mmCIF file of C-alpha atoms in Angstrom:
data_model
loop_
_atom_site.group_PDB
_atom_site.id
_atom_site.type_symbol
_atom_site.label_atom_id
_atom_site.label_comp_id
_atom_site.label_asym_id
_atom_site.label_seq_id
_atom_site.Cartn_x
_atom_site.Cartn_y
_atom_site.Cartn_z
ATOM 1 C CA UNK A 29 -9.386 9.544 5.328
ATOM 2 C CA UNK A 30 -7.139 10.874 7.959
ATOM 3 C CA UNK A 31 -3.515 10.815 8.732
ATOM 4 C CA UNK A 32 -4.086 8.560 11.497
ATOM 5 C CA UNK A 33 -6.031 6.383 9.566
ATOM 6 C CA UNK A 34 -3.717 5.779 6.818
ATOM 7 C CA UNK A 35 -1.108 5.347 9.263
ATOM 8 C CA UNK A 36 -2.781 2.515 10.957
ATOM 9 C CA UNK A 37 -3.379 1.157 8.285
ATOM 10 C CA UNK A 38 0.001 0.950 6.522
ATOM 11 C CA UNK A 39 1.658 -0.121 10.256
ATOM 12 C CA UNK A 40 -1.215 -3.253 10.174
ATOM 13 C CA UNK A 41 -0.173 -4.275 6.518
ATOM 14 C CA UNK A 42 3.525 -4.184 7.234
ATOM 15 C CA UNK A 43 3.015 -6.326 10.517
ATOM 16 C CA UNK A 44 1.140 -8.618 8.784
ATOM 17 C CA UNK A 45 2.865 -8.466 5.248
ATOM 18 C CA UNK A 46 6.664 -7.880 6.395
ATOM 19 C CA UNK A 47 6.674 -8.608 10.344
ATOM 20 C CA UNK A 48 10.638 -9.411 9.953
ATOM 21 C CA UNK A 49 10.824 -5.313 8.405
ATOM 22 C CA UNK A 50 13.173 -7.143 5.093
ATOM 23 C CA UNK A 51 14.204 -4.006 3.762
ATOM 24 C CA UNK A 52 14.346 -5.638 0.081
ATOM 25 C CA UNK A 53 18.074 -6.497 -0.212
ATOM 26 C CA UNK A 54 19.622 -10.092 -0.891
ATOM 27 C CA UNK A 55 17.194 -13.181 0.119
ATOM 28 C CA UNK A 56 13.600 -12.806 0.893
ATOM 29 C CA UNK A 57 12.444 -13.146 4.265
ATOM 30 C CA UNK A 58 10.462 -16.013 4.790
ATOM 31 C CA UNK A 59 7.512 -14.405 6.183
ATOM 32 C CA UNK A 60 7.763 -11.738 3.354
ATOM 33 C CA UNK A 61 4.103 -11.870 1.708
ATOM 34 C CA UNK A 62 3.118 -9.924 -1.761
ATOM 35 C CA UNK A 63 -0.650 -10.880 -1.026
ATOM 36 C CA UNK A 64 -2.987 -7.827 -2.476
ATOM 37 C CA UNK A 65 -4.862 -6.403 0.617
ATOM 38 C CA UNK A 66 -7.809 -4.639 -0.230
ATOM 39 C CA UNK A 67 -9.102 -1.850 2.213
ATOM 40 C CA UNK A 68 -13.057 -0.638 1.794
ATOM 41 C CA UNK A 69 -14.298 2.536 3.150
ATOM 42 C CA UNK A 70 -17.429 3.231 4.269
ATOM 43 C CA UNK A 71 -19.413 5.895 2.855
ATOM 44 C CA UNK A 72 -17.064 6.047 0.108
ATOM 45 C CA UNK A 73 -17.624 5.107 -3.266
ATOM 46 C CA UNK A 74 -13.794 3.741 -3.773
ATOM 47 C CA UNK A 75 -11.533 1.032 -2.345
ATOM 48 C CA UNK A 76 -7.758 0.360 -1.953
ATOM 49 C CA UNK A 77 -5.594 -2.323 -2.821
ATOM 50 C CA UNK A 78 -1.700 -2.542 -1.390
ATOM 51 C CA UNK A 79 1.115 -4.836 -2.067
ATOM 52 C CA UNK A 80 4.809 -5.438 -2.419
ATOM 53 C CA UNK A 81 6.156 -5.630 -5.477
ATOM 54 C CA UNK A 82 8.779 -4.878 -7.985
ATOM 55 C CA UNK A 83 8.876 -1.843 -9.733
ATOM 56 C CA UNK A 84 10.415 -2.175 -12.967
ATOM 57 C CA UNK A 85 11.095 1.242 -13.383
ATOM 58 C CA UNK A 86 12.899 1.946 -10.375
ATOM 59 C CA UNK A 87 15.338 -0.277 -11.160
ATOM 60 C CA UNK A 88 13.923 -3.816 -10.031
ATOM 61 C CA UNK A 89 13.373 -2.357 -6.490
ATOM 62 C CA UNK A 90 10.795 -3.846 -4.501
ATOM 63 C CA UNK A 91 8.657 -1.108 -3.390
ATOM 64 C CA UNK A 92 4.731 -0.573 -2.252
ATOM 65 C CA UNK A 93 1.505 -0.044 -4.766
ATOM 66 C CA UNK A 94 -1.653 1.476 -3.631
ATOM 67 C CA UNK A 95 -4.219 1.632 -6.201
ATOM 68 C CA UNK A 96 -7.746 3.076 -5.915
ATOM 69 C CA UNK A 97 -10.752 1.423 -7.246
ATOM 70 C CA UNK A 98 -14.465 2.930 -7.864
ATOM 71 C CA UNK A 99 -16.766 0.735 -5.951
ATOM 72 C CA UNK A 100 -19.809 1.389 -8.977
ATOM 73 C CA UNK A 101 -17.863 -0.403 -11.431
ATOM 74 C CA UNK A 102 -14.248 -1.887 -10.218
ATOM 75 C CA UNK A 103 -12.504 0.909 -12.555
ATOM 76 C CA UNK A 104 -9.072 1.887 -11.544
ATOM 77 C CA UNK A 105 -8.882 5.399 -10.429
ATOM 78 C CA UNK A 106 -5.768 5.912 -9.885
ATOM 79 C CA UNK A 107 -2.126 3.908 -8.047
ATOM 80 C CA UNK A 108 0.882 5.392 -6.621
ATOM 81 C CA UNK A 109 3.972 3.077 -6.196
ATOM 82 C CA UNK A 110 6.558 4.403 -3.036
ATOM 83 C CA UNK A 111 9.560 2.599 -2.092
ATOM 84 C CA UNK A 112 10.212 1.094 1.415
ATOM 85 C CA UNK A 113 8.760 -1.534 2.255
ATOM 86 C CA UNK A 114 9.907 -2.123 5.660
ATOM 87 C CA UNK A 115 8.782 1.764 6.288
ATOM 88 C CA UNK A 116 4.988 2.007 7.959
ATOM 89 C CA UNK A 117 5.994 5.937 7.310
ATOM 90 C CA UNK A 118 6.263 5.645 3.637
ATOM 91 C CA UNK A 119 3.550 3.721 2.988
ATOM 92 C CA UNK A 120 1.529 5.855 5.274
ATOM 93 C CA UNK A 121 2.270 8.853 2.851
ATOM 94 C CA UNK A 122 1.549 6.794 0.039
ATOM 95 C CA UNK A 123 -2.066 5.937 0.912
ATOM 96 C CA UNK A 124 -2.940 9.461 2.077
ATOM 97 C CA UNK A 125 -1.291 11.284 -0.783
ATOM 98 C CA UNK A 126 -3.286 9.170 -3.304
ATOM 99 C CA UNK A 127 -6.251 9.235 -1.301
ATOM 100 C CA UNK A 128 -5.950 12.691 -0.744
ATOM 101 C CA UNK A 129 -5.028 13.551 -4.218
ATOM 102 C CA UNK A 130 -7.963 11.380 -5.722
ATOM 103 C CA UNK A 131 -11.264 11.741 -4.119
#
């Protein structure tokens, strides 16, 4: 995976998931969506999975989770969570960091 990649990739989900760019604070935008997205790559052996949720341990924050998954046998490799989700940046660095950091 490459920079690019991941970027277009987190700029697509936050389009589609958060077109409105709600940065988390008071009432939820209405076109807010926490529908998992799940991203296969060819010639790899893993998939991704993103969404919005809450992380508990930052507070009740709503924030991004990427999570890796081996293709052989639907095993979690590994997730990251990474706050902003209005922030194609952030979640950009997200996915390539894990990626990056787990294959």
């Amino acid at each position: 995976m490459t920079r690019k990649i991941a970027e277009e990739i987190a700029e697509t989900f936050i389009l589609i998931h958060n077109p409105n760019a709600w940065d988390g604070k008071g009432n939820m935008d209405k076109d807010f969506s926490t529908e998992i997205e799940v991203h296969n790559f060819l010639d790899e052996n893993v998939y991704m999975t993103i969404q919005f949720e809450i992380d508990a341990d930052e507070g009740g924050n709503w924030a991004h989770e990427v999570k890796l998954y081996s293709k052989a046998d639907d095993e979690l490799i590994d997730g990251y969570f990474g706050y902003g989700i209005d922030s194609p940046k952030n979640l950009a660095d997200t996915i390539f960091d894990l990626y990056e950091n787990c294959t």
